[in-house]
Amino acid sequence: MKQISSVNNKLVKELEKLNKKKYREETGLYLIEGFHLFEEALKANRKFIYLLGTDEALNRAEEAGVSLDAKNVILINKAIARHLSSTKNSQEIFAVLKIAQPKDFSFNYGKWVLLDNLADPGNVGTIIRTADAAGFNGVVLSPESVDLYNPKTQRAMQGSQFHIDIIIKDLTDVITQLEASDIPVYASMLDKTAKKLPDFEKVAQLGLVIGNEAHGVSDFIANLSDTKLYIPIFGQAESLNAAVAAGIMIYHFA
């Protein structure tokens, strides 16, 4: 097993850069941290480019089925773990994976959440996790949405990225494919022409558009959708958090 003991090691410096979107895009790689994400990736048979951990962490990884004799397994010390970590209390295990986005994908079936320019990584991760829990087929992020591989997004997803399809794609193309397959597309909006969520019955297939936290669903995407809907508010709050609103709608149609 290879061992690294210095934070100035060339590989450590390269992996540290994976916490930045620009470098993730340049290399086509991303970093996951912590045992839960590691175990979920392992269950999903994802191949690790590198697996790094302290002695204690790698021993636990071995118990989960990882061969410590593999060339891509690297022993690091606690100083390096702290250096690579994006959290205050690191579990001292990290894995590097390839970013896998399909060039062509068919949206002619199932239940999908479409995220229109969402900006908060916690919201995006929570919505993906909720869609996974509710049995949806997947989530589509517009290219302008927050980076899927952001460490905060990764933590909020809690491994759901390994369970359902998560696609980064222009929502215009996705909505066109859904509607061509007679799959209704609902846009969540506070709009005079919108209809109340409780008025809608559960459907076998749909696209559910959730808009930007500050500006909502864009007019262009809203006009492409079949119907606008909203969640009734009975108190004095002006609106709901995007992830909370998405969760209510996702489970309404689950």
mmCIF file of C-alpha atoms in Angstrom:
data_model
loop_
_atom_site.group_PDB
_atom_site.id
_atom_site.type_symbol
_atom_site.label_atom_id
_atom_site.label_comp_id
_atom_site.label_asym_id
_atom_site.label_seq_id
_atom_site.Cartn_x
_atom_site.Cartn_y
_atom_site.Cartn_z
ATOM 1 C CA MET A 1 0.000 0.000 0.000
ATOM 2 C CA LYS A 2 1.310 3.435 -0.936
ATOM 3 C CA GLN A 3 1.816 5.921 1.889
ATOM 4 C CA ILE A 4 1.862 9.735 1.856
ATOM 5 C CA SER A 5 3.028 11.687 4.876
ATOM 6 C CA SER A 6 3.292 15.314 3.699
ATOM 7 C CA VAL A 7 0.582 17.869 2.872
ATOM 8 C CA ASN A 8 3.008 19.199 0.270
ATOM 9 C CA ASN A 9 2.875 15.954 -1.691
ATOM 10 C CA LYS A 10 1.989 16.555 -5.353
ATOM 11 C CA LEU A 11 -1.034 14.218 -5.301
ATOM 12 C CA VAL A 12 -2.395 15.790 -2.114
ATOM 13 C CA LYS A 13 -2.166 19.225 -3.714
ATOM 14 C CA GLU A 14 -3.984 17.951 -6.805
ATOM 15 C CA LEU A 15 -6.743 16.347 -4.751
ATOM 16 C CA GLU A 16 -7.174 19.466 -2.645
ATOM 17 C CA LYS A 17 -8.043 21.346 -5.834
ATOM 18 C CA LEU A 18 -11.018 19.022 -6.395
ATOM 19 C CA ASN A 19 -12.898 21.068 -3.812
ATOM 20 C CA LYS A 20 -13.140 23.730 -6.524
ATOM 21 C CA LYS A 21 -15.617 23.483 -9.411
ATOM 22 C CA LYS A 22 -13.132 24.715 -12.011
ATOM 23 C CA TYR A 23 -10.687 21.920 -11.280
ATOM 24 C CA ARG A 24 -13.428 19.294 -11.152
ATOM 25 C CA GLU A 25 -14.491 20.349 -14.618
ATOM 26 C CA GLU A 26 -10.905 20.323 -15.917
ATOM 27 C CA THR A 27 -10.098 16.856 -14.583
ATOM 28 C CA GLY A 28 -13.503 15.161 -14.792
ATOM 29 C CA LEU A 29 -12.987 13.967 -11.215
ATOM 30 C CA TYR A 30 -14.595 14.708 -7.875
ATOM 31 C CA LEU A 31 -13.907 13.952 -4.241
ATOM 32 C CA ILE A 32 -16.229 12.325 -1.734
ATOM 33 C CA GLU A 33 -15.586 12.317 1.997
ATOM 34 C CA GLY A 34 -16.857 10.236 4.893
ATOM 35 C CA PHE A 35 -17.861 6.641 5.495
ATOM 36 C CA HIS A 36 -21.496 6.931 4.482
ATOM 37 C CA LEU A 37 -20.715 8.247 0.992
ATOM 38 C CA PHE A 38 -17.848 5.783 0.646
ATOM 39 C CA GLU A 39 -20.108 2.844 1.582
ATOM 40 C CA GLU A 40 -22.916 3.983 -0.723
ATOM 41 C CA ALA A 41 -20.461 4.299 -3.613
ATOM 42 C CA LEU A 42 -19.102 0.841 -2.798
ATOM 43 C CA LYS A 43 -22.609 -0.673 -2.797
ATOM 44 C CA ALA A 44 -23.275 0.955 -6.158
ATOM 45 C CA ASN A 45 -20.079 -0.659 -7.545
ATOM 46 C CA ARG A 46 -18.519 2.702 -8.344
ATOM 47 C CA LYS A 47 -14.819 2.459 -9.131
ATOM 48 C CA PHE A 48 -12.470 4.573 -7.050
ATOM 49 C CA ILE A 49 -9.618 6.334 -8.820
ATOM 50 C CA TYR A 50 -8.030 6.723 -5.385
ATOM 51 C CA LEU A 51 -9.082 5.744 -1.889
ATOM 52 C CA LEU A 52 -7.247 7.591 0.866
ATOM 53 C CA GLY A 53 -7.549 7.212 4.607
ATOM 54 C CA THR A 54 -5.770 7.089 7.917
ATOM 55 C CA ASP A 55 -4.801 3.695 9.304
ATOM 56 C CA GLU A 56 -7.984 3.420 11.368
ATOM 57 C CA ALA A 57 -10.193 4.533 8.475
ATOM 58 C CA LEU A 58 -8.643 2.092 6.001
ATOM 59 C CA ASN A 59 -9.041 -0.776 8.433
ATOM 60 C CA ARG A 60 -12.747 0.015 8.543
ATOM 61 C CA ALA A 61 -12.809 0.204 4.735
ATOM 62 C CA GLU A 62 -11.198 -3.231 4.612
ATOM 63 C CA GLU A 63 -14.019 -4.581 6.773
ATOM 64 C CA ALA A 64 -16.427 -3.209 4.159
ATOM 65 C CA GLY A 65 -14.700 -5.246 1.461
ATOM 66 C CA VAL A 66 -11.893 -3.057 0.118
ATOM 67 C CA SER A 67 -8.525 -4.701 -0.542
ATOM 68 C CA LEU A 68 -5.803 -2.626 1.059
ATOM 69 C CA ASP A 69 -3.325 -4.211 -1.352
ATOM 70 C CA ALA A 70 -4.901 -2.363 -4.290
ATOM 71 C CA LYS A 71 -2.582 0.123 -5.995
ATOM 72 C CA ASN A 72 -5.077 2.972 -5.682
ATOM 73 C CA VAL A 73 -5.379 2.687 -1.874
ATOM 74 C CA ILE A 74 -3.233 5.267 -0.081
ATOM 75 C CA LEU A 75 -2.465 5.586 3.599
ATOM 76 C CA ILE A 76 -2.436 9.187 4.847
ATOM 77 C CA ASN A 77 -1.921 10.783 8.241
ATOM 78 C CA LYS A 78 -4.331 12.938 10.243
ATOM 79 C CA ALA A 79 -2.666 16.165 9.086
ATOM 80 C CA ILE A 80 -3.381 15.326 5.443
ATOM 81 C CA ALA A 81 -6.929 14.272 6.327
ATOM 82 C CA ARG A 82 -7.533 17.654 7.944
ATOM 83 C CA HIS A 83 -5.981 19.350 4.916
ATOM 84 C CA LEU A 84 -8.279 17.581 2.432
ATOM 85 C CA SER A 85 -11.413 17.745 4.538
ATOM 86 C CA SER A 86 -14.249 20.185 3.844
ATOM 87 C CA THR A 87 -15.742 19.509 7.297
ATOM 88 C CA LYS A 88 -14.727 20.410 10.840
ATOM 89 C CA ASN A 89 -14.717 16.801 12.040
ATOM 90 C CA SER A 90 -13.269 14.633 9.311
ATOM 91 C CA GLN A 91 -13.894 10.884 9.280
ATOM 92 C CA GLU A 92 -10.473 10.668 7.603
ATOM 93 C CA ILE A 93 -11.537 8.738 4.513
ATOM 94 C CA PHE A 94 -11.702 10.146 0.971
ATOM 95 C CA ALA A 95 -12.386 8.701 -2.457
ATOM 96 C CA VAL A 96 -11.866 10.130 -5.924
ATOM 97 C CA LEU A 97 -14.409 9.190 -8.589
ATOM 98 C CA LYS A 98 -14.984 10.036 -12.231
ATOM 99 C CA ILE A 99 -17.754 12.448 -13.098
ATOM 100 C CA ALA A 100 -20.160 10.355 -15.148
ATOM 101 C CA GLN A 101 -22.719 12.307 -17.161
ATOM 102 C CA PRO A 102 -24.366 10.486 -20.097
ATOM 103 C CA LYS A 103 -24.251 12.298 -23.432
ATOM 104 C CA ASP A 104 -27.657 10.999 -24.450
ATOM 105 C CA PHE A 105 -30.494 10.199 -22.084
ATOM 106 C CA SER A 106 -34.150 9.416 -22.713
ATOM 107 C CA PHE A 107 -36.814 11.153 -20.649
ATOM 108 C CA ASN A 108 -39.752 9.204 -22.089
ATOM 109 C CA TYR A 109 -40.769 7.550 -18.810
ATOM 110 C CA GLY A 110 -41.062 7.972 -15.064
ATOM 111 C CA LYS A 111 -41.146 10.730 -12.488
ATOM 112 C CA TRP A 112 -38.574 13.499 -12.619
ATOM 113 C CA VAL A 113 -37.741 16.627 -10.646
ATOM 114 C CA LEU A 114 -36.393 19.437 -12.827
ATOM 115 C CA LEU A 115 -34.316 22.087 -11.060
ATOM 116 C CA ASP A 116 -34.369 25.463 -12.789
ATOM 117 C CA ASN A 117 -31.252 27.405 -11.777
ATOM 118 C CA LEU A 118 -31.200 26.482 -8.079
ATOM 119 C CA ALA A 119 -28.348 28.213 -6.286
ATOM 120 C CA ASP A 120 -28.125 26.626 -2.843
ATOM 121 C CA PRO A 121 -26.155 23.351 -2.581
ATOM 122 C CA GLY A 122 -28.049 22.299 0.544
ATOM 123 C CA ASN A 123 -31.386 22.713 -1.228
ATOM 124 C CA VAL A 124 -30.241 20.781 -4.281
ATOM 125 C CA GLY A 125 -28.839 17.925 -2.210
ATOM 126 C CA THR A 126 -31.950 17.759 -0.039
ATOM 127 C CA ILE A 127 -34.266 17.682 -3.058
ATOM 128 C CA ILE A 128 -32.242 14.872 -4.644
ATOM 129 C CA ARG A 129 -32.337 12.902 -1.393
ATOM 130 C CA THR A 130 -36.119 13.457 -1.120
ATOM 131 C CA ALA A 131 -36.716 12.384 -4.723
ATOM 132 C CA ASP A 132 -34.722 9.235 -4.009
ATOM 133 C CA ALA A 133 -36.742 8.508 -0.855
ATOM 134 C CA ALA A 134 -40.022 9.024 -2.704
ATOM 135 C CA GLY A 135 -39.103 6.599 -5.476
ATOM 136 C CA PHE A 136 -38.700 9.137 -8.288
ATOM 137 C CA ASN A 137 -36.615 8.084 -11.275
ATOM 138 C CA GLY A 138 -34.270 11.012 -11.132
ATOM 139 C CA VAL A 139 -33.460 14.694 -10.932
ATOM 140 C CA VAL A 140 -32.369 17.009 -13.730
ATOM 141 C CA LEU A 141 -30.297 20.113 -12.997
ATOM 142 C CA SER A 142 -30.177 22.980 -15.455
ATOM 143 C CA PRO A 143 -26.550 23.795 -16.376
ATOM 144 C CA GLU A 144 -26.858 27.069 -14.452
ATOM 145 C CA SER A 145 -27.797 25.325 -11.200
ATOM 146 C CA VAL A 146 -25.289 24.892 -8.375
ATOM 147 C CA ASP A 147 -22.578 22.322 -9.018
ATOM 148 C CA LEU A 148 -23.762 18.783 -8.327
ATOM 149 C CA TYR A 149 -20.270 17.808 -7.137
ATOM 150 C CA ASN A 150 -19.936 20.640 -4.630
ATOM 151 C CA PRO A 151 -18.911 19.136 -1.237
ATOM 152 C CA LYS A 152 -21.989 20.687 0.433
ATOM 153 C CA THR A 153 -24.270 19.183 -2.214
ATOM 154 C CA GLN A 154 -22.585 15.820 -1.757
ATOM 155 C CA ARG A 155 -23.174 15.892 1.996
ATOM 156 C CA ALA A 156 -26.828 16.901 1.580
ATOM 157 C CA MET A 157 -27.470 14.099 -0.925
ATOM 158 C CA GLN A 158 -26.225 11.510 1.589
ATOM 159 C CA GLY A 159 -25.437 8.979 -1.136
ATOM 160 C CA SER A 160 -28.642 9.399 -3.160
ATOM 161 C CA GLN A 161 -26.499 10.303 -6.169
ATOM 162 C CA PHE A 162 -25.664 6.602 -6.332
ATOM 163 C CA HIS A 163 -29.311 5.479 -6.261
ATOM 164 C CA ILE A 164 -31.151 7.507 -8.913
ATOM 165 C CA ASP A 165 -30.316 9.204 -12.207
ATOM 166 C CA ILE A 166 -29.028 12.748 -11.806
ATOM 167 C CA ILE A 167 -28.561 14.540 -15.097
ATOM 168 C CA ILE A 168 -27.223 17.992 -15.936
ATOM 169 C CA LYS A 169 -29.101 19.113 -19.052
ATOM 170 C CA ASP A 170 -30.931 22.033 -20.636
ATOM 171 C CA LEU A 171 -34.475 21.864 -19.269
ATOM 172 C CA THR A 172 -35.930 22.882 -22.626
ATOM 173 C CA ASP A 173 -34.772 19.603 -24.150
ATOM 174 C CA VAL A 174 -35.994 17.593 -21.160
ATOM 175 C CA ILE A 175 -39.463 19.151 -21.139
ATOM 176 C CA THR A 176 -39.747 18.626 -24.899
ATOM 177 C CA GLN A 177 -38.950 14.923 -24.468
ATOM 178 C CA LEU A 178 -41.368 14.502 -21.572
ATOM 179 C CA GLU A 179 -44.251 16.182 -23.366
ATOM 180 C CA ALA A 180 -43.554 14.233 -26.554
ATOM 181 C CA SER A 181 -44.177 11.111 -24.462
ATOM 182 C CA ASP A 182 -47.432 12.587 -23.064
ATOM 183 C CA ILE A 183 -45.865 13.069 -19.643
ATOM 184 C CA PRO A 184 -47.277 16.176 -17.913
ATOM 185 C CA VAL A 185 -44.884 18.864 -16.719
ATOM 186 C CA TYR A 186 -45.908 20.906 -13.681
ATOM 187 C CA ALA A 187 -44.132 24.126 -12.723
ATOM 188 C CA SER A 188 -44.166 25.165 -9.068
ATOM 189 C CA MET A 189 -45.052 28.866 -8.997
ATOM 190 C CA LEU A 190 -46.715 31.581 -6.956
ATOM 191 C CA ASP A 191 -48.722 32.885 -9.885
ATOM 192 C CA LYS A 192 -52.293 34.118 -10.387
ATOM 193 C CA THR A 193 -52.855 31.465 -13.043
ATOM 194 C CA ALA A 194 -51.441 28.640 -10.897
ATOM 195 C CA LYS A 195 -53.680 25.936 -9.447
ATOM 196 C CA LYS A 196 -53.631 24.529 -5.919
ATOM 197 C CA LEU A 197 -51.521 21.416 -5.372
ATOM 198 C CA PRO A 198 -54.341 19.576 -3.528
ATOM 199 C CA ASP A 199 -56.465 19.837 -6.686
ATOM 200 C CA PHE A 200 -54.043 17.547 -8.509
ATOM 201 C CA GLU A 201 -54.331 13.780 -8.349
ATOM 202 C CA LYS A 202 -51.363 11.421 -8.233
ATOM 203 C CA VAL A 203 -50.100 10.506 -11.713
ATOM 204 C CA ALA A 204 -47.929 7.620 -12.882
ATOM 205 C CA GLN A 205 -45.423 9.861 -14.672
ATOM 206 C CA LEU A 206 -44.548 13.555 -14.511
ATOM 207 C CA GLY A 207 -41.946 16.278 -14.610
ATOM 208 C CA LEU A 208 -41.986 18.630 -11.614
ATOM 209 C CA VAL A 209 -40.155 21.948 -12.063
ATOM 210 C CA ILE A 210 -38.710 23.679 -8.995
ATOM 211 C CA GLY A 211 -37.390 27.199 -9.486
ATOM 212 C CA ASN A 212 -34.566 29.361 -8.210
ATOM 213 C CA GLU A 213 -34.750 30.281 -4.517
ATOM 214 C CA ALA A 214 -34.993 34.030 -5.187
ATOM 215 C CA HIS A 215 -36.635 34.265 -8.598
ATOM 216 C CA GLY A 216 -38.668 31.075 -8.944
ATOM 217 C CA VAL A 217 -39.207 29.233 -12.222
ATOM 218 C CA SER A 218 -38.125 31.312 -15.208
ATOM 219 C CA ASP A 219 -40.909 32.595 -17.458
ATOM 220 C CA PHE A 220 -39.516 30.674 -20.409
ATOM 221 C CA ILE A 221 -39.549 27.329 -18.600
ATOM 222 C CA ALA A 222 -42.957 28.095 -17.031
ATOM 223 C CA ASN A 223 -44.429 28.713 -20.486
ATOM 224 C CA LEU A 224 -43.067 25.391 -21.717
ATOM 225 C CA SER A 225 -44.760 23.559 -18.846
ATOM 226 C CA ASP A 226 -48.286 22.179 -19.101
ATOM 227 C CA THR A 227 -49.576 23.561 -15.815
ATOM 228 C CA LYS A 228 -48.516 25.884 -13.005
ATOM 229 C CA LEU A 229 -49.258 24.802 -9.437
ATOM 230 C CA TYR A 230 -48.694 26.125 -5.950
ATOM 231 C CA ILE A 231 -48.821 25.022 -2.318
ATOM 232 C CA PRO A 232 -51.477 26.907 -0.308
ATOM 233 C CA ILE A 233 -50.054 28.918 2.593
ATOM 234 C CA PHE A 234 -52.370 29.272 5.591
ATOM 235 C CA GLY A 235 -50.174 31.357 7.866
ATOM 236 C CA GLN A 236 -48.347 34.634 7.324
ATOM 237 C CA ALA A 237 -45.151 33.294 5.735
ATOM 238 C CA GLU A 238 -44.671 34.740 2.281
ATOM 239 C CA SER A 239 -43.268 31.544 0.804
ATOM 240 C CA LEU A 240 -41.667 28.183 1.526
ATOM 241 C CA ASN A 241 -38.035 27.161 1.298
ATOM 242 C CA ALA A 242 -37.372 25.587 -2.116
ATOM 243 C CA ALA A 243 -36.378 22.198 -0.689
ATOM 244 C CA VAL A 244 -39.391 22.104 1.647
ATOM 245 C CA ALA A 245 -41.774 23.030 -1.178
ATOM 246 C CA ALA A 246 -40.181 20.414 -3.416
ATOM 247 C CA GLY A 247 -40.534 17.782 -0.689
ATOM 248 C CA ILE A 248 -44.245 18.484 -0.244
ATOM 249 C CA MET A 249 -44.852 18.272 -3.988
ATOM 250 C CA ILE A 250 -42.690 15.219 -4.514
ATOM 251 C CA TYR A 251 -44.572 13.247 -1.878
ATOM 252 C CA HIS A 252 -47.925 14.499 -3.148
ATOM 253 C CA PHE A 253 -47.149 12.769 -6.440
ATOM 254 C CA ALA A 254 -45.177 9.817 -5.045
#
